[in-house]
Coordinates of C-alpha atoms in Angstrom, one line a residue:
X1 CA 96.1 107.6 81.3
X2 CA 99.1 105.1 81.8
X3 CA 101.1 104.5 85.1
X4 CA 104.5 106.2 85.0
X5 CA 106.7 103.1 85.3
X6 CA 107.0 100.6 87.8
X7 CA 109.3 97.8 88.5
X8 CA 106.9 94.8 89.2
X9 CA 108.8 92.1 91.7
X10 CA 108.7 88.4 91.0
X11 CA 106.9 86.1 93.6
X12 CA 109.9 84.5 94.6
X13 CA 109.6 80.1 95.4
X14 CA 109.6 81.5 99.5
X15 CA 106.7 83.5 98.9
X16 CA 105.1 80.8 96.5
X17 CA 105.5 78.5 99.9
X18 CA 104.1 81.3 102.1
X19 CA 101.1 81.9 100.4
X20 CA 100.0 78.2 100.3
X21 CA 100.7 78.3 104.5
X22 CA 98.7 81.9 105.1
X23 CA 96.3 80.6 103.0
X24 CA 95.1 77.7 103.8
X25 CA 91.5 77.0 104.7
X26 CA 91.2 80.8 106.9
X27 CA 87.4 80.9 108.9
X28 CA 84.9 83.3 107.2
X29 CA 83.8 86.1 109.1
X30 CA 80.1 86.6 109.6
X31 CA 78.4 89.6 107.8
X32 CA 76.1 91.1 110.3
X33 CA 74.4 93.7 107.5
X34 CA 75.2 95.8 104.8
X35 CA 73.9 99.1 104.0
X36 CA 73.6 100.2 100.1
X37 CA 74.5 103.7 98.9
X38 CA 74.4 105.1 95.4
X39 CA 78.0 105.9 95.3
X40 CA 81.7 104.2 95.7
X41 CA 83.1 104.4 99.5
X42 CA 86.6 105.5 99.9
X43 CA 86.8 107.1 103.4
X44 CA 86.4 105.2 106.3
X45 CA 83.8 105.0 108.7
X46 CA 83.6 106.9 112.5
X47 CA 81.2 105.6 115.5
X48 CA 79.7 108.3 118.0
X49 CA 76.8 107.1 120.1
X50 CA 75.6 104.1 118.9
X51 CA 75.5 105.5 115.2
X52 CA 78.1 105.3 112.4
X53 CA 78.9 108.2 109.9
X54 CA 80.2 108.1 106.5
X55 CA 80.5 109.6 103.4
X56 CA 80.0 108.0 100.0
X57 CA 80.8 109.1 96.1
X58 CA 76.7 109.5 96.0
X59 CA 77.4 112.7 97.4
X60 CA 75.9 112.3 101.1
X61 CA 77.0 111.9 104.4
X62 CA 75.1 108.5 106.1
X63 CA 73.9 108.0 109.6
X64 CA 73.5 104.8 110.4
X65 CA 72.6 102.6 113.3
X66 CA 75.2 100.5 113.9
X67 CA 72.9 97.6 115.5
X68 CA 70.5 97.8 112.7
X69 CA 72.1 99.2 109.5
X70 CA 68.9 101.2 109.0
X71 CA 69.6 105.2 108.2
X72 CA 68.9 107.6 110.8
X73 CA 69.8 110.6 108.6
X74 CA 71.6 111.5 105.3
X75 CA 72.8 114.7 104.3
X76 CA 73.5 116.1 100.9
X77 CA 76.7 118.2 99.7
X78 CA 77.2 118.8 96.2
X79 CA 80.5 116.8 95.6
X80 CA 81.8 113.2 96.0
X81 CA 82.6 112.5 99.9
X82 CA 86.2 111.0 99.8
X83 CA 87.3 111.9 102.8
X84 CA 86.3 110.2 106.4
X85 CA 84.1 111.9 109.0
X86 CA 85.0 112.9 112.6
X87 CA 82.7 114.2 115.6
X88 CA 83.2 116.6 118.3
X89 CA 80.9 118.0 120.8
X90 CA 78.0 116.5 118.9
X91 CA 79.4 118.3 115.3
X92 CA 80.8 116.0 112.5
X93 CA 83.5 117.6 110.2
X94 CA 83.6 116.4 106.2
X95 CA 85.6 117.8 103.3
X96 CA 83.8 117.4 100.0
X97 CA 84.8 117.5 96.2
X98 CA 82.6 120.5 96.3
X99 CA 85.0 122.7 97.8
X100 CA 83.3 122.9 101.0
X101 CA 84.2 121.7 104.5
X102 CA 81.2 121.1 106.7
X103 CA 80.2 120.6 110.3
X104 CA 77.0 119.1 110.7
X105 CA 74.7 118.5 113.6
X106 CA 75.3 114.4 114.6
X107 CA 72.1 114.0 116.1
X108 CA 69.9 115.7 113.7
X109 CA 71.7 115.8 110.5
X110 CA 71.2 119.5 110.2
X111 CA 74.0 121.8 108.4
X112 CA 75.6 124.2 111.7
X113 CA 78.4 125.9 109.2
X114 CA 80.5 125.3 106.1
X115 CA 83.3 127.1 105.2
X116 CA 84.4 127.5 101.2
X117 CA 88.1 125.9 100.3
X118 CA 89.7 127.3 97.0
X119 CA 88.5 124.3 95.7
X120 CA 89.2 120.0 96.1
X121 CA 90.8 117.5 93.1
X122 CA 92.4 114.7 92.2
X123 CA 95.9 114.4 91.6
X124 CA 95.5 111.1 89.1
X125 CA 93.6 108.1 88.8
X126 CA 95.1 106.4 92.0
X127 CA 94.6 109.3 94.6
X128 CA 91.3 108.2 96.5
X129 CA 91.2 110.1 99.1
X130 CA 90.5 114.1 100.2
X131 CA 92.2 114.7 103.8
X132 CA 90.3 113.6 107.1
X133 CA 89.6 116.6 109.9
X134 CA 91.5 116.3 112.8
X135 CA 89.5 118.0 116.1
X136 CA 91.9 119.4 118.8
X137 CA 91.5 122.2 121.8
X138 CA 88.5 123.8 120.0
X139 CA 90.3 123.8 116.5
X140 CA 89.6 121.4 113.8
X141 CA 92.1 120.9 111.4
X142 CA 92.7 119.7 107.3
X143 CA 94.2 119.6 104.3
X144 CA 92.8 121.1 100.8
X145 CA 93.6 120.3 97.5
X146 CA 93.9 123.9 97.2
X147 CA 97.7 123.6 98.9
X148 CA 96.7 124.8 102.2
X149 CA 96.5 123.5 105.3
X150 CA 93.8 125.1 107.9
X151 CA 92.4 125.6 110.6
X152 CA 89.1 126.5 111.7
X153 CA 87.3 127.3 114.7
X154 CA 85.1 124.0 115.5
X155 CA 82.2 125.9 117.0
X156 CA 81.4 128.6 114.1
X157 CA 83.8 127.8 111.0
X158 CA 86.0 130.8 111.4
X159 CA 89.5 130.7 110.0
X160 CA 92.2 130.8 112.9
X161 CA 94.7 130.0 110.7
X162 CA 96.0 128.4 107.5
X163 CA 99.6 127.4 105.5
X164 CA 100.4 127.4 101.9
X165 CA 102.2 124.2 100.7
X166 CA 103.9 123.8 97.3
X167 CA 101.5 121.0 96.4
X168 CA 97.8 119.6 97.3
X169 CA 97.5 118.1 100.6
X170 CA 95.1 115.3 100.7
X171 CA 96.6 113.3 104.4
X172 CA 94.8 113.6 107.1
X173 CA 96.9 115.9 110.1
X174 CA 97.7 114.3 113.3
X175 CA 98.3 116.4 116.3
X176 CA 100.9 115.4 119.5
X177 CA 101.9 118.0 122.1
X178 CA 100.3 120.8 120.5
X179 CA 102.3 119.7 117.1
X180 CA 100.3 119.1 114.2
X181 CA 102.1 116.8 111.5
X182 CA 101.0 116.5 107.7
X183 CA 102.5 115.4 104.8
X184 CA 101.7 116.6 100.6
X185 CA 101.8 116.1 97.4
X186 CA 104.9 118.3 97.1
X187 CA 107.0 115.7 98.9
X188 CA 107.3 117.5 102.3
X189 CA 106.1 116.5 105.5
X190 CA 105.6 119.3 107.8
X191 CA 105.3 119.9 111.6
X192 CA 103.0 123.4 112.4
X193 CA 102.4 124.7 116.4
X194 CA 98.8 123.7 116.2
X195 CA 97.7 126.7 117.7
X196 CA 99.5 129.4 115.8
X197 CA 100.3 127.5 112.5
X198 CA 104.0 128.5 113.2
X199 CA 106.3 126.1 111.2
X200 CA 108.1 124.4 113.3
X201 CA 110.2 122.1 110.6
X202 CA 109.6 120.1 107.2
X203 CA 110.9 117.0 105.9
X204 CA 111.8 116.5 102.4
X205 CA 111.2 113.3 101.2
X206 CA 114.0 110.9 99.1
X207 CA 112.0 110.9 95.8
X208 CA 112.6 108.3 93.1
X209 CA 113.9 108.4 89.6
X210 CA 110.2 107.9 88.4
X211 CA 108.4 109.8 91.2
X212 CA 110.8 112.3 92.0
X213 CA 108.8 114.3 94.2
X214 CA 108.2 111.4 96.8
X215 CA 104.4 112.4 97.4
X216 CA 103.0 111.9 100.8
X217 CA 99.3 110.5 99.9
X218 CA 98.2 109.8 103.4
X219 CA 98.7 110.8 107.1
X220 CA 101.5 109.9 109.6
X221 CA 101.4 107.3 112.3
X222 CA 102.8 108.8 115.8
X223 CA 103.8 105.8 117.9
X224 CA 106.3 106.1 120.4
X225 CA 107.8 109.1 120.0
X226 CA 108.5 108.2 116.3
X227 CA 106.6 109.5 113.3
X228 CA 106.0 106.4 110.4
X229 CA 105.1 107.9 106.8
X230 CA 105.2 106.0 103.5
X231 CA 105.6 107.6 100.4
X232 CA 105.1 107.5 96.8
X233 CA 108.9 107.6 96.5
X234 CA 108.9 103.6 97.5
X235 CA 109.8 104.4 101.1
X236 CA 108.3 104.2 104.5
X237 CA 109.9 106.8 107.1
X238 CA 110.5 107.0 110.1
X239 CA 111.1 110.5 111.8
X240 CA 112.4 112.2 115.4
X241 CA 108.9 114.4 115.6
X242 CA 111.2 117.2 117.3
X243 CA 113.5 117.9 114.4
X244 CA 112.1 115.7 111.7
X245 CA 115.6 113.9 111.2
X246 CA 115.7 110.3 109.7
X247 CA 115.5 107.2 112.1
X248 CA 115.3 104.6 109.9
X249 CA 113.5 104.3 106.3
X250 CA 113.0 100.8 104.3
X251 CA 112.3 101.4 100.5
X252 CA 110.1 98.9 98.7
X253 CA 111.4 98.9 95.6
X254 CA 108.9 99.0 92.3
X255 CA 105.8 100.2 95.2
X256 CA 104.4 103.2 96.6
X257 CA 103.6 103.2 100.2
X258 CA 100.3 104.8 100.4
X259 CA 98.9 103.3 103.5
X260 CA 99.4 105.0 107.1
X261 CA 101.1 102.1 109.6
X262 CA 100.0 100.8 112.4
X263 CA 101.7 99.9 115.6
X264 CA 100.6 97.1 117.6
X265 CA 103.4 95.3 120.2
X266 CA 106.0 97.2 119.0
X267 CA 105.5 96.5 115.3
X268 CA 104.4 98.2 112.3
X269 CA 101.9 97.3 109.9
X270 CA 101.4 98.1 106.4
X271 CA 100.2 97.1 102.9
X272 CA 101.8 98.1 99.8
X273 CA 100.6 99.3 96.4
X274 CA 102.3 98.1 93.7
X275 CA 104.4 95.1 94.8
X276 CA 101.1 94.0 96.7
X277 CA 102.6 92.9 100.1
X278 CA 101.4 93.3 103.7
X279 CA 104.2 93.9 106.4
X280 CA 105.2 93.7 109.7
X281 CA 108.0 95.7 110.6
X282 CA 110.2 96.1 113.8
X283 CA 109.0 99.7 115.1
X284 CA 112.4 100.6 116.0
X285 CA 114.8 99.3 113.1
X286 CA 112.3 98.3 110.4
X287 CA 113.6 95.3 110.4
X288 CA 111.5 93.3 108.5
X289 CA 109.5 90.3 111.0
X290 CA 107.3 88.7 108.3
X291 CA 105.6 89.5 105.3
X292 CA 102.7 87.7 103.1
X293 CA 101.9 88.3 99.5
X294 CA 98.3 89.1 98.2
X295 CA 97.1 89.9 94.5
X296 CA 96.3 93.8 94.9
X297 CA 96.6 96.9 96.6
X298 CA 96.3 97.7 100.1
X299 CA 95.9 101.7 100.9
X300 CA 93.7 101.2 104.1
X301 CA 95.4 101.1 107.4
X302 CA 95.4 97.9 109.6
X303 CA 93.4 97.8 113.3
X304 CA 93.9 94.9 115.7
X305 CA 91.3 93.6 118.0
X306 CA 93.5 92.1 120.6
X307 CA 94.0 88.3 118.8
X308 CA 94.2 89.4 114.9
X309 CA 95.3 92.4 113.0
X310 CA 92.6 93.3 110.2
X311 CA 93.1 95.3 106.6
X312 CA 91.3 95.2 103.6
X313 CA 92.8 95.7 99.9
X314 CA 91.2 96.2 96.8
X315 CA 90.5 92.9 96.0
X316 CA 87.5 93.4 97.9
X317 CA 88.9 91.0 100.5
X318 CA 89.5 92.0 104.2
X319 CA 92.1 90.1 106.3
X320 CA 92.3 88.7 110.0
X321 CA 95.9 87.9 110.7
X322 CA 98.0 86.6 113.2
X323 CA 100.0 89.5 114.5
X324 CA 103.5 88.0 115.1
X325 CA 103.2 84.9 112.0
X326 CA 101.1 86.5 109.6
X327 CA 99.2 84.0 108.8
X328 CA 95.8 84.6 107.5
X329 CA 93.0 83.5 110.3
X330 CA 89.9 84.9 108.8
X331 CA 88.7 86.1 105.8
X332 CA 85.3 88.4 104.4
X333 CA 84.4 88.8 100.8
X334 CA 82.4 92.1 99.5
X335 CA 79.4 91.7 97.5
X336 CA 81.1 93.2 94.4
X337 CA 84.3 90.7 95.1
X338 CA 81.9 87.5 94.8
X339 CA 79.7 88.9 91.5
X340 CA 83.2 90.4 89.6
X341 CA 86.4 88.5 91.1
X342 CA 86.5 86.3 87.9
X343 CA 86.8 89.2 85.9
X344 CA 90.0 90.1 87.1
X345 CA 91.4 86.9 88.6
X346 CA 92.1 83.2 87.4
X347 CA 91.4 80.0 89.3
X348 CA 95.2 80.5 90.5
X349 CA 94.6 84.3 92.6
X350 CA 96.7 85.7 89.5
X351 CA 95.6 88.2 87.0
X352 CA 93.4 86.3 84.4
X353 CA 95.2 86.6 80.9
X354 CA 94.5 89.4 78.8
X355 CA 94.2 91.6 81.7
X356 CA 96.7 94.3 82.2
X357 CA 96.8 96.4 85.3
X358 CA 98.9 99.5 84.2
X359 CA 98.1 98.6 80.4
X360 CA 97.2 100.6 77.3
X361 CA 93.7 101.5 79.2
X362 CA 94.5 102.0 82.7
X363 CA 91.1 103.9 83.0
X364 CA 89.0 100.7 81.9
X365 CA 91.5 98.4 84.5
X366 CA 91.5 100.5 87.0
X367 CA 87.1 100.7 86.9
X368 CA 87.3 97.0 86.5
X369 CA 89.0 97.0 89.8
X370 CA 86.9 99.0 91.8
X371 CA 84.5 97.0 90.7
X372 CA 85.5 94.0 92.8
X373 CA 84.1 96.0 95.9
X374 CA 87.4 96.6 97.0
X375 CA 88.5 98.1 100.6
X376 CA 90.1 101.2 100.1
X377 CA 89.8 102.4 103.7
X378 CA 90.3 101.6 107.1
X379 CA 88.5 99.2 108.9
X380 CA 86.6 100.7 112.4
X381 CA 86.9 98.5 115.2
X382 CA 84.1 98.7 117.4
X383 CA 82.5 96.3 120.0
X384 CA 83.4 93.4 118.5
X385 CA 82.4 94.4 114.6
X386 CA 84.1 96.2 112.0
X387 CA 82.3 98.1 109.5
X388 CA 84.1 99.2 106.4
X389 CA 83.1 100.7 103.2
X390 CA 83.6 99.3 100.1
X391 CA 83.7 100.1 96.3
X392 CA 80.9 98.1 95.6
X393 CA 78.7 100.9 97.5
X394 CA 78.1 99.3 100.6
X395 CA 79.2 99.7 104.2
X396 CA 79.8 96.6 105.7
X397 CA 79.1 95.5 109.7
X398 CA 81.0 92.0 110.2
X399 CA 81.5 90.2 113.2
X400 CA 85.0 90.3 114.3
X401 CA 84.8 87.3 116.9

């Protein structure tokens, strides 16, 4: 399979100069313990009463003390998990490849319901993710592969309502004032009356001359009464969540902007695909306050801890940084990163010759890639340590202080 094209920027002598500064000689952060599954992680991970939940590619959902890293539970679907879990009232909610969405007991692991989609896919080789659940008044909400958006009654499974899109929907809804907001693979971005599914308005996105239905891949940030979505039309949005008219958008030419932003003091923060760039933008222009280049993709969101903003890319790196310079404070390297970064990378950071990301075999680059133990997802900040999943299988609890 080969990439439809994409412009590639130049690091330019600023960013040369940058990268030496952001660079230079960050602390390593302490790995507290790593649990092993027998599958990839893409979803992220979700913390409910001293335990944390996942999914992984091995097909099971993973209970784990988070003070320990030893299992409490595991249970078995019959698809990949690429989604993230959420719990509510002692129920966590998981989409898998199966075609199933499932609520399962928290504390004991046991199935309570599952309720049959028209089935779950991927769109290509660079579409990770099936959409999160969203929990809300009783209801519990997400998006299908199958075009629909539903929801569900969170205590038996029933179906309270659901929405046809023109296109798979694999973000995650968020939900403001009774307002549920999603975005698909058709290139609309929608806004439903949570409790009766009643479309409310949609958003068409830009598109591009190569991706001309502007995909949205991943969910929508609400931050100030402002909705931030990125695209895979090279733009990042931002829309009036009563009427779904522009505000501002900033396209990144030659990159799609698969990660969902995050707002801390008034700033957004996001990686970039293709042009592999982190930035900080003003929330209320998008004027651009810094930016730092890395050497790969970054479709996780960012959290901050107070003192550093965090992300990981798929380099199988994950990044402190300083929130208002950028520069890079702290630094963690997967397990897979250490064994395989050679593969991919020269001495330099820089692809290694003869390797091609969007080459002749994209399939062989793109397993190559994961294969650094990259960090697809989001990072969860919680009591001082972030565990985050990884491509290399593990879940990882590091020391954020």
């Amino acid at each position: 399979m080969t990439k439809p094209r994409v412009t590639h920027t130049l690091l330019t002598l600023s960013l040369l100069l940058l990268t030496m500064s952001v660079f230079a000689a960050p602390d390593s952060l302490t790995l507290k313990w790593a649990y092993q599954t027998g599958g990839r992680l893409f979803g992220s991970a979700y913390f409910y009463d001293g335990t944390v939940f996942f999914g992984s590619e091995d097909k099971n959902i993973y209970a784990v003390d988070s003070q320990t890293g030893v299992a409490r539970w595991t249970f078995e679907t019959t698809g990949g998990l690429y989604s993230s879990p959420v719990v509510s009232d002692g129920a966590l909610f998981m989409l898998s490849m199966d075609g199933f969405f499932y609520a399962v007991d928290a504390e004991t692991g046991k199935l309570r319901w599952k309720f049959k989609t028209g089935g779950e896919r991927k769109q290509d080789l660079w579409d990770y993710n099936l959409s999160d659940a969203v929990v809300n008044n009783g209801k519990v909400y997400f998006g299908s592969s199958d075009q629909h958006i539903y929801a569900l009654d969170a205590a038996d499974g029933r179906l309270i309502w659901k929405f046809k899109t023109g296109d798979m929907v694999h973000a995650t809804p968020v939900i403001q004032h009774d307002t549920l907001y999603v975005g698909g693979f058709d290139g609309f971005l929608y806004a439903h009356n949570a409790t009766t599914g009643h479309l409310l308005w949609k958003f068409r996105s830009v598109g591009d001359v190569y991706f001309p239905k502007g995909e949205f891949q991943k969910g929508v940030l609400f931050h100030d009464n402002t909705l931030y979505a990125g695209s895979r039309d090279f733009n990042i949005y931002a829309l009036d969540p009563k009427t779904g008219r522009g505000k501002w958008n900033m396209k990144e030419y030659g990159s799609w902007i698969i990660a969902t932003p995050s707002a801390y003091r008034n700033k957004l923060y996001f990686g970039t695909s293709d042009t592999h760039v982190f930035y900080a933008l003003d929330a209320a222009d998008g004027r651009v306050q810094w930016k730092i280049p890395l050497n790969m993709r970054v479709y996780g969101s960012a959290v901050a801890d107070g003192s550093l903003i965090y992300f990981g890319s798929f380099n199988g790196k994950l990044y402190g940084v300083d929130p208002e310079t950028g520069a890079i404070k702290k630094i963690f390297q997967s397990i897979g990163s250490k064994l395989n970064y050679a593969r991919v990378f020269a001495a330099d950071d820089h692809f290694k010759a003869g390797f091609s990301l969007y080459g002749d075999d994209t399939d062989a680059s793109e397993q190559q890639i994961l294969a650094l133990g990259g960090f697809v997802n989001t990072p969860l900040l919680q009591n001082g340590t972030l565990y985050v999943g990884s491509t290399d299988g593990r879940l990882y609890a590091i020391a954020a202080d």
